[in-house]
mmCIF file of C-alpha atoms in Angstrom:
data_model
loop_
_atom_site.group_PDB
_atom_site.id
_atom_site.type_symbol
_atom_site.label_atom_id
_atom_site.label_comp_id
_atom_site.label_asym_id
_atom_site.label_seq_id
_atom_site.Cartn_x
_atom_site.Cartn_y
_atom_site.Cartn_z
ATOM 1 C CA UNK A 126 8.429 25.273 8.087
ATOM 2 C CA UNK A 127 8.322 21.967 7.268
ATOM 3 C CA UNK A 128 6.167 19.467 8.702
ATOM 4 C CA UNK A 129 7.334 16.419 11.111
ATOM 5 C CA UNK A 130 4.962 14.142 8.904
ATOM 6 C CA UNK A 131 6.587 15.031 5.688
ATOM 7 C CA UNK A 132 8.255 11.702 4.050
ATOM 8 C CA UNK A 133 9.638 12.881 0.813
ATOM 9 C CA UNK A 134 10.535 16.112 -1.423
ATOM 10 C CA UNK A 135 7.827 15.890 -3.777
ATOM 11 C CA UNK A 136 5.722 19.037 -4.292
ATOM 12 C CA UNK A 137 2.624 17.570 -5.924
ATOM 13 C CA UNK A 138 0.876 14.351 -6.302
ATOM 14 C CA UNK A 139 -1.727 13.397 -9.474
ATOM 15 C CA UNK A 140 -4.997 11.481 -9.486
ATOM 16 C CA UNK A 141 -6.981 9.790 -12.435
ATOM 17 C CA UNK A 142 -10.376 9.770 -12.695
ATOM 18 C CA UNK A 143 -13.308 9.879 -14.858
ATOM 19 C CA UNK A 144 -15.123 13.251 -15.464
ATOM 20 C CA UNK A 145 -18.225 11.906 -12.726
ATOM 21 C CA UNK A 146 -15.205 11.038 -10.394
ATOM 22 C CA UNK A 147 -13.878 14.797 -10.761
ATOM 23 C CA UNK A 148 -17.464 16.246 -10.576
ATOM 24 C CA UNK A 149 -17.781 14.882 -7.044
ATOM 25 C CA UNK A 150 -14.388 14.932 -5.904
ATOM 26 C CA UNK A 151 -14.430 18.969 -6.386
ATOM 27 C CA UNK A 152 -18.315 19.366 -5.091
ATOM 28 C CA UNK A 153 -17.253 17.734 -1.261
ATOM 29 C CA UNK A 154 -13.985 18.096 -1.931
ATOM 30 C CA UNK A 155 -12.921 14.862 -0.699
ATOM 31 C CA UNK A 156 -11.494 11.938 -1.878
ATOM 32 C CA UNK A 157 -12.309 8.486 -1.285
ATOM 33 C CA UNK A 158 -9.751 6.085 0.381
ATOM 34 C CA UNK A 159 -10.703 2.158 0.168
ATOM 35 C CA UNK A 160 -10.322 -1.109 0.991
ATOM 36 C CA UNK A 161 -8.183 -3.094 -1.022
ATOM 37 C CA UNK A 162 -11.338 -5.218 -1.038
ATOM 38 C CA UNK A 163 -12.742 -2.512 -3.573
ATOM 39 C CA UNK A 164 -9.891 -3.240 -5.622
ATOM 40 C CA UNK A 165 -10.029 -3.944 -9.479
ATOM 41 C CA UNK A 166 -6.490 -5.782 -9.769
ATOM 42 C CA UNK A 167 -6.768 -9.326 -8.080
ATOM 43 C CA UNK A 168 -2.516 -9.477 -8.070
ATOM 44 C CA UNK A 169 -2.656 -5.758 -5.719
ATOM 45 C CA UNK A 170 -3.431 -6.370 -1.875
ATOM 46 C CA UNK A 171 -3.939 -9.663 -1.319
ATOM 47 C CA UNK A 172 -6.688 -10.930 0.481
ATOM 48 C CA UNK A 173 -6.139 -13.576 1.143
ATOM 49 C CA UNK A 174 -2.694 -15.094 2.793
ATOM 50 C CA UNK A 175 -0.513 -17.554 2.091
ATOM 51 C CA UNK A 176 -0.023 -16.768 -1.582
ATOM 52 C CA UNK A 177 -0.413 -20.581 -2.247
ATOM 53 C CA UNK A 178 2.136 -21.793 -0.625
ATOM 54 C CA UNK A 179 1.251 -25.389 1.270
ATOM 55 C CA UNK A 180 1.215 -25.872 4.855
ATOM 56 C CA UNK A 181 3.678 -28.447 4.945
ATOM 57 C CA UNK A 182 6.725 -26.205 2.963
ATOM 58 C CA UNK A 183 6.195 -23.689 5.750
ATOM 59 C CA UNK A 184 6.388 -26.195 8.784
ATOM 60 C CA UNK A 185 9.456 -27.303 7.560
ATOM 61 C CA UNK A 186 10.931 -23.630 6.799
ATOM 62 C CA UNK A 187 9.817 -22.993 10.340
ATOM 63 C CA UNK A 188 11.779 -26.388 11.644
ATOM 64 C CA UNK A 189 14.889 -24.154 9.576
ATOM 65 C CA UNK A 190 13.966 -21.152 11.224
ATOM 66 C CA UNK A 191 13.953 -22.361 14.824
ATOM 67 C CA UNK A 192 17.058 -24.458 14.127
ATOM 68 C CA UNK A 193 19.039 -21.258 12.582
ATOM 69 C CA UNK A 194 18.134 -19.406 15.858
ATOM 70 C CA UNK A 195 19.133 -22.225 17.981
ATOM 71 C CA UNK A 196 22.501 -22.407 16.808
ATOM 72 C CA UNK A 197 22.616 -18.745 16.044
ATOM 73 C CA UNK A 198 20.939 -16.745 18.372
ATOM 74 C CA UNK A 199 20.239 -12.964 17.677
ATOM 75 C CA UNK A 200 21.815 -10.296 20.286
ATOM 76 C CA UNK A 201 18.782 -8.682 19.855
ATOM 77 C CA UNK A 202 15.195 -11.101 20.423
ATOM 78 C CA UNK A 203 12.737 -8.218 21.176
ATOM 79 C CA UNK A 204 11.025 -8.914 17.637
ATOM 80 C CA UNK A 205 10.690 -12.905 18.762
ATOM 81 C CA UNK A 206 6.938 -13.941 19.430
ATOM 82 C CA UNK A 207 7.125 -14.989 23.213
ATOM 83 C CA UNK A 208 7.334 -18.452 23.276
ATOM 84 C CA UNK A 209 10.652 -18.509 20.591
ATOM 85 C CA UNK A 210 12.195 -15.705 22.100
ATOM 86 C CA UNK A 211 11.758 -17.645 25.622
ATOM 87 C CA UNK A 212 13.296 -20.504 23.684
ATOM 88 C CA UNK A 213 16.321 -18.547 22.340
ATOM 89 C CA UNK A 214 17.103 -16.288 25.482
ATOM 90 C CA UNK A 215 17.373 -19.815 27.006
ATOM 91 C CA UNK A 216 19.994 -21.096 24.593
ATOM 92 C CA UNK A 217 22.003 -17.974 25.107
ATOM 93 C CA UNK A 218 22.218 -18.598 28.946
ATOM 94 C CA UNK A 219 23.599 -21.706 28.260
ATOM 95 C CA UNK A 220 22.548 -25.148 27.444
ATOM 96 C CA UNK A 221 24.157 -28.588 27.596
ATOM 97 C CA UNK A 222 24.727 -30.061 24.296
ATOM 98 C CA UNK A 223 22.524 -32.674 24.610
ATOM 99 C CA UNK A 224 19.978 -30.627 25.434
ATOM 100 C CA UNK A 225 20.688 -28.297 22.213
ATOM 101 C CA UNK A 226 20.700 -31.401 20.509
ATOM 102 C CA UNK A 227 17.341 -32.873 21.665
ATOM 103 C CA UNK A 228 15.783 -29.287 21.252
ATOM 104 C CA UNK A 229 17.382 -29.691 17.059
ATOM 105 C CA UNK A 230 15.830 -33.490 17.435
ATOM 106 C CA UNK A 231 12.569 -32.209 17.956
ATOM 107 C CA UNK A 232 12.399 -29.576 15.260
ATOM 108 C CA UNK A 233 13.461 -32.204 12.415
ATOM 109 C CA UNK A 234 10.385 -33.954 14.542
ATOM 110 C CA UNK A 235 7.876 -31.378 14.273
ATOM 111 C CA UNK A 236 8.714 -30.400 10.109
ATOM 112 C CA UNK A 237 8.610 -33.991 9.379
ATOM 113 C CA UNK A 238 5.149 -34.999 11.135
ATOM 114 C CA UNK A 239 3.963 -31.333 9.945
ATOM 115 C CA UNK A 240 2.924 -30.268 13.720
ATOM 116 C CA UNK A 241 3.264 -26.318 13.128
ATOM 117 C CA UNK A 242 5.594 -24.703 16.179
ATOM 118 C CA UNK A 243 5.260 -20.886 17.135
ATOM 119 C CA UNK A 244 2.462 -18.995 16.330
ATOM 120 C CA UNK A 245 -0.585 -19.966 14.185
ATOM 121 C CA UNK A 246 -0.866 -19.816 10.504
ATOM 122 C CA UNK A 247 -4.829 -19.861 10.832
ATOM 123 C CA UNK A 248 -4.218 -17.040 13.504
ATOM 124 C CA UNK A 249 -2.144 -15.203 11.400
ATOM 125 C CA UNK A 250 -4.658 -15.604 8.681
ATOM 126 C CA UNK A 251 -7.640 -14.383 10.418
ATOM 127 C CA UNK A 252 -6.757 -11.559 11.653
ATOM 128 C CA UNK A 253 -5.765 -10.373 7.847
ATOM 129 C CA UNK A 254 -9.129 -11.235 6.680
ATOM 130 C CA UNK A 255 -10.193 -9.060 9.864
ATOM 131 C CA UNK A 256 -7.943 -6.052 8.927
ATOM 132 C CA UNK A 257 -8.523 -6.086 5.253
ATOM 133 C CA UNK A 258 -12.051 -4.178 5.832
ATOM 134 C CA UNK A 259 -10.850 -1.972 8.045
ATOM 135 C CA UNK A 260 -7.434 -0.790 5.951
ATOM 136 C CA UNK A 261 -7.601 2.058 3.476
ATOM 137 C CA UNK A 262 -5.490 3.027 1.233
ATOM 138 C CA UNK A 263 -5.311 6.332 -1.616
ATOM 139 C CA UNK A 264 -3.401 6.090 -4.805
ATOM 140 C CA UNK A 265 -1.464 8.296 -6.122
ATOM 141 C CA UNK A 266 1.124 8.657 -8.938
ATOM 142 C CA UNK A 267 4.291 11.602 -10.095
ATOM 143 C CA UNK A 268 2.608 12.590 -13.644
ATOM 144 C CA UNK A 269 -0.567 13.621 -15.810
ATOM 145 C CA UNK A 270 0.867 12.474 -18.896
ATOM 146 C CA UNK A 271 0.323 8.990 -18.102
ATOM 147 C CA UNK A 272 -0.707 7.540 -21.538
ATOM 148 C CA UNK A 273 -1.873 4.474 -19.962
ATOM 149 C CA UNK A 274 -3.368 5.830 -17.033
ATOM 150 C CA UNK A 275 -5.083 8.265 -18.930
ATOM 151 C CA UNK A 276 -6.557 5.349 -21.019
ATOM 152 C CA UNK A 277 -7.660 3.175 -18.068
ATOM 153 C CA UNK A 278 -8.461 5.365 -15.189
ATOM 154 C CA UNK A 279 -10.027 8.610 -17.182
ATOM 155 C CA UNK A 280 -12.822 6.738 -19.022
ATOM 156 C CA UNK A 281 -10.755 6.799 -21.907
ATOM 157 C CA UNK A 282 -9.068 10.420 -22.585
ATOM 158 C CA UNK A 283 -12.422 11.192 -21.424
ATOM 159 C CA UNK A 284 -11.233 12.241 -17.131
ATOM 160 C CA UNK A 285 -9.345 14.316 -15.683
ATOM 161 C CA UNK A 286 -6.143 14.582 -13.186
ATOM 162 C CA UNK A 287 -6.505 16.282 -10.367
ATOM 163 C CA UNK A 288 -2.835 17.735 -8.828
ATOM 164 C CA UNK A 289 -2.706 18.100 -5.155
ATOM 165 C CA UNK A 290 -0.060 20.311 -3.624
ATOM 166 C CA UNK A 291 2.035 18.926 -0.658
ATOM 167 C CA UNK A 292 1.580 21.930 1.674
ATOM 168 C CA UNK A 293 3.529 21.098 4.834
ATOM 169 C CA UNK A 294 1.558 24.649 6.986
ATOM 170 C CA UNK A 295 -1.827 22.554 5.693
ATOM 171 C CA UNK A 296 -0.096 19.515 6.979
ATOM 172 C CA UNK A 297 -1.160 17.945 3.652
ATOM 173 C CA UNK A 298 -1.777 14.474 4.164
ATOM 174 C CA UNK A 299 -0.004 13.351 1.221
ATOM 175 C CA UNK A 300 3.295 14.252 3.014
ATOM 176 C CA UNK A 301 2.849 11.088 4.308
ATOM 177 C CA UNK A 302 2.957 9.111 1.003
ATOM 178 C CA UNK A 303 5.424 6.313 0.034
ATOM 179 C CA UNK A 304 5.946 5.220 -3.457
ATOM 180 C CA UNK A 305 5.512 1.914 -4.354
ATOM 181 C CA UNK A 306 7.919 -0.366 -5.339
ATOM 182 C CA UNK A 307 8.584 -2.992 -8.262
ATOM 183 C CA UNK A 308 10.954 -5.586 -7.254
ATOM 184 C CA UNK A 309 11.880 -8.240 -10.051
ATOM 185 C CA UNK A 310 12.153 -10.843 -7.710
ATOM 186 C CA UNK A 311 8.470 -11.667 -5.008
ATOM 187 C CA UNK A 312 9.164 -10.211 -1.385
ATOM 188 C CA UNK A 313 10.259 -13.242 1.157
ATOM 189 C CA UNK A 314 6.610 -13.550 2.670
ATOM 190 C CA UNK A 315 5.696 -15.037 -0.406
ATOM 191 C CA UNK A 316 7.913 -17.887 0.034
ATOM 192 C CA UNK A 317 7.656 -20.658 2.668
ATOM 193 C CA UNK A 318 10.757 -19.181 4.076
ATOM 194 C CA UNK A 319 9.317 -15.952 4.672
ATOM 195 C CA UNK A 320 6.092 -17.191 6.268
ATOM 196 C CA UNK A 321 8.529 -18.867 8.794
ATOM 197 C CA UNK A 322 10.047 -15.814 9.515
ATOM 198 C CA UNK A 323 6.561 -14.139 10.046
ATOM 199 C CA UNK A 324 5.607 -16.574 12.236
ATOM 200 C CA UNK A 325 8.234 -16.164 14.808
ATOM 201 C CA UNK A 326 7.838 -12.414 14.829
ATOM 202 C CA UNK A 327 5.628 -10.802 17.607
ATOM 203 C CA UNK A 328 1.838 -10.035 15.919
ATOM 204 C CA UNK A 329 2.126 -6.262 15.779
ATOM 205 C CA UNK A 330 4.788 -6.529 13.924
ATOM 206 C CA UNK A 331 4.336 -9.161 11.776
ATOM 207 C CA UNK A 332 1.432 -7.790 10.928
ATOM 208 C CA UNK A 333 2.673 -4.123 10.244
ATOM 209 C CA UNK A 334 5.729 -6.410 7.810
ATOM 210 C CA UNK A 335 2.829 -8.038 5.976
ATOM 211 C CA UNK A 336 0.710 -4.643 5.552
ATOM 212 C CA UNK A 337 3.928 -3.158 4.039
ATOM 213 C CA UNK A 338 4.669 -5.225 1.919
ATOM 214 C CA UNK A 339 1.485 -6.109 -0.106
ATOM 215 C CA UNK A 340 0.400 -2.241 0.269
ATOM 216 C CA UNK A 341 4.183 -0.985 -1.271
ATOM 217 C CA UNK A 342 4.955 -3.532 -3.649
ATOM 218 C CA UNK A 343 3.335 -5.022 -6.657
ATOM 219 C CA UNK A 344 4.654 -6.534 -10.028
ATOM 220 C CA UNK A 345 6.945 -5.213 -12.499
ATOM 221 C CA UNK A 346 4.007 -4.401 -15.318
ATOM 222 C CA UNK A 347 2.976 -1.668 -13.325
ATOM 223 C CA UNK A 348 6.003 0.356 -12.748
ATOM 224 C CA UNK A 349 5.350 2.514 -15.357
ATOM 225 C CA UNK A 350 2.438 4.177 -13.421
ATOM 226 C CA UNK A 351 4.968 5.226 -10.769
ATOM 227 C CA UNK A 352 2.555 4.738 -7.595
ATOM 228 C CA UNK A 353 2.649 6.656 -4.593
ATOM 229 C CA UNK A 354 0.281 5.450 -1.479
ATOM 230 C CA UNK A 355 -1.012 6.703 1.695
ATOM 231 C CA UNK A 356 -2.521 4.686 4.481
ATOM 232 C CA UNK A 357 -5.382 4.440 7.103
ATOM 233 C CA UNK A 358 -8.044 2.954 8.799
ATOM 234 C CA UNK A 359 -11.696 3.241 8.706
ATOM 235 C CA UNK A 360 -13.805 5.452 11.098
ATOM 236 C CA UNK A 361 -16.081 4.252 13.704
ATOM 237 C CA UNK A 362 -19.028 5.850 11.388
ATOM 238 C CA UNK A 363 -18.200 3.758 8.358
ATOM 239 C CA UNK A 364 -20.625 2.149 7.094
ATOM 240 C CA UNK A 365 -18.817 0.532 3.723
ATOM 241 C CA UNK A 366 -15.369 -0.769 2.666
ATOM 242 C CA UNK A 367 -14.193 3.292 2.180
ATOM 243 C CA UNK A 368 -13.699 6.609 3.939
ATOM 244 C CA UNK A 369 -14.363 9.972 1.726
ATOM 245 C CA UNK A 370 -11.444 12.234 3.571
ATOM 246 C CA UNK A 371 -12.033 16.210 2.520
ATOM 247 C CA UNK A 372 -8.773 18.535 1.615
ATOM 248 C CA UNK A 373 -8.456 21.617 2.013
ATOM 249 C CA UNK A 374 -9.083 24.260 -0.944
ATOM 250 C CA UNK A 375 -5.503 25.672 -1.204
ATOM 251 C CA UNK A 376 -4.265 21.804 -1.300
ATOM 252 C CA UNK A 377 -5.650 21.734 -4.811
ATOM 253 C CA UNK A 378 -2.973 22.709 -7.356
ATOM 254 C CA UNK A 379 -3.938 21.971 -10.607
ATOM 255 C CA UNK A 380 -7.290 20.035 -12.927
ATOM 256 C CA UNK A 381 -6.425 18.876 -15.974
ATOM 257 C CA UNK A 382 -9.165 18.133 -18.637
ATOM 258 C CA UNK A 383 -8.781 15.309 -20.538
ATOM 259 C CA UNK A 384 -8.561 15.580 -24.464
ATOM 260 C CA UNK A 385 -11.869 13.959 -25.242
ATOM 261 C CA UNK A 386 -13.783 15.272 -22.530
ATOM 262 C CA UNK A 387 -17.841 15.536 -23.608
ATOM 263 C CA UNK A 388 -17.930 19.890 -23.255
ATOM 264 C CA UNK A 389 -20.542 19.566 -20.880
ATOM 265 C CA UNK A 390 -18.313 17.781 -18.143
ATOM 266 C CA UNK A 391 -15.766 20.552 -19.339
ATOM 267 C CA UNK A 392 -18.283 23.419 -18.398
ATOM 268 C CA UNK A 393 -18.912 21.568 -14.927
ATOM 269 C CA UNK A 394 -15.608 21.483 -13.942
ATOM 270 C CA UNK A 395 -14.708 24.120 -14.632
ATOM 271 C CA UNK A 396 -17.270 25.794 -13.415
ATOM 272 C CA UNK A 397 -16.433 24.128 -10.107
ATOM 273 C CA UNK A 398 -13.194 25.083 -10.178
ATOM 274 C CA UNK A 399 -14.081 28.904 -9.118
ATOM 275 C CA UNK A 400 -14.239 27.312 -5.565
ATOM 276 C CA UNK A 401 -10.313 26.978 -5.593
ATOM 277 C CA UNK A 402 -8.485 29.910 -5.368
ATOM 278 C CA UNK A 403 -5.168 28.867 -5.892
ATOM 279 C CA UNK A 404 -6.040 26.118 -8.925
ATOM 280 C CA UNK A 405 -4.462 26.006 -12.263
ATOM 281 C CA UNK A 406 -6.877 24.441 -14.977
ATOM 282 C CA UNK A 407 -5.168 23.160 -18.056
ATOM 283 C CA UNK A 408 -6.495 21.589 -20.982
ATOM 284 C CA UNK A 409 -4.400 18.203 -22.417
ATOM 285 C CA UNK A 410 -4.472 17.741 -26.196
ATOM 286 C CA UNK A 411 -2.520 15.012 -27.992
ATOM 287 C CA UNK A 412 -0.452 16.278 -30.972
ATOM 288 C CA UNK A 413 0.824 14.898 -34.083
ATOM 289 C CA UNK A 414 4.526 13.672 -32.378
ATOM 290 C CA UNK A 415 1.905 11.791 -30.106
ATOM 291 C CA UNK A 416 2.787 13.430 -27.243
ATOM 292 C CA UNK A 417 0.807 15.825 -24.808
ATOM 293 C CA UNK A 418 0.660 19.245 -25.046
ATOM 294 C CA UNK A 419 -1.226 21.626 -22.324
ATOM 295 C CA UNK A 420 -2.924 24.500 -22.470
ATOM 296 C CA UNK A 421 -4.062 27.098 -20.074
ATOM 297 C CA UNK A 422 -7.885 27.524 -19.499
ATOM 298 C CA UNK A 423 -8.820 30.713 -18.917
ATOM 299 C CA UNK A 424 -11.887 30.801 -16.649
ATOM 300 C CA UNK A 425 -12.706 34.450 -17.432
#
């Protein structure tokens, strides 16, 4: 039967990771989730907001905002932060010109003496630097024969991949992945624009727009590694910026050992790998068409 929390089609996931990495991973069986605080790529979930855009660019796309909804008010305000949507539900009552007009007045006011209306950039700000910490966030990609990958995230050729199976009776939590995407042109919220549209949007779901966009989208370069991710947040019993969650044995598909593995990370593994019944361990070789080529490991 499938499972209500499935999100894709996808029958397997893979993870990098150095031999060490692989060692531990199979002994607790667990894998670690983190903060994007514990993050090697600066340009992946920012921590910071407002992607250096100045203050004053966004007071005025907010003066464009406010005047767009004004003259144009939505059918629908529910996503409004209280104070606009009060505003807008007003205007679609019924207002006399001149009061339209003086509303308009003071907007072109406000951008032009740089007095922020709606909700609070340094608000908005905090409470990112506040949920940073507390999101986590695993990474997974589609393939083990990720030349790249295998250079930078196996210790060079030196790793392994570990294949997880998406097992909707196990309720696999990688049902719930969502691949990332690699737009050629920056999402709106990092434009002044965009910020004004964040900040008249309601916090919950400004915040949850935010949170999807820097955790499902990053740059061009990397859309070769063809990223899936999966989201949380920490437990009340963290004590660090990550939470080790354990899988079950059967979710384990397949370990694949990385052509320059050191033979006595080879005999660990797969040593280890008699705890998982329904594993496949494969060994990756590079051949002369520069390609890789896998082989079956017995474990007899």
């Amino acid at each position: 039967m499938r499972s209500p929390n499935r999100k894709h089609d996808r029958e397997s996931f893979f993870k990098y990771m150095s031999a060490a990495t692989a060692t531990i991973v199979l002994k607790n069986r667990s894998l670690r989730w983190s903060s994007p605080l514990l993050f090697n790529d600066p340009f992946d979930v920012p921590r910071e907001l407002s992607f250096g855009i100045v203050p004053e660019d966004i007071v005025q796309a907010l003066g464009r905002r406010m005047a767009n909804l004004i003259e144009h008010p939505p059918e629908d305000t529910s996503q409004l932060t209280p104070k606009v949507r009060l505003i807008v539900e007003a205007v679609k009552k019924g207002i006399s010109p001149a009061l339209k007009a003086e509303l308009l007045a003071g907007l072109v006011e406000s951008a032009a003496t740089h007095n922020p209306t709606g909700q609070s950039m340094d608000a908005m700000r905090t409470m990112w630097r506040d949920l940073i910490p507390q999101f986590r966030i695993l990474c997974l990609t589609e393939s083990p024969t990720h030349t790249a990958m295998w250079y930078h995230y196996t210790d060079k050729y030196r790793g392994a991949v570990l294949e997880f199976r998406c097992d909707d009776a196990l309720d696999s939590a990688w049902l719930a992945a969502r691949p990332v995407t690699y737009p050629p042109i920056k999402p709106a919220i990092y434009t002044a624009d965009g910020w004004a549209q964040l900040l008249t949007t309601h916090n919950a779901l400004a915040i949850e727009n935010l949170l999807d966009v820097a955790t499902y989208t990053k740059a061009p370069d990397w859309s070769y590694e063809n990223e899936w991710r999966i989201t949380s947040f920490k437990r009340s019993s963290d004590t660090d910026h990550f939470t080790d969650y354990t899988f079950n044995r059967r979710e384990l598909k397949g370990i694949y050992l990385g052509p320059d593995m050191p033979s006595s990370d080879r005999k660990a593994i797969i040593s280890l790998a008699d705890d998982f019944p329904e594993v496949g361990l494969w060994s990756i070789s590079i051949g002369m068409n520069r390609e890789f080529a896998m082989t079956a490991v017995s474990v007899a």
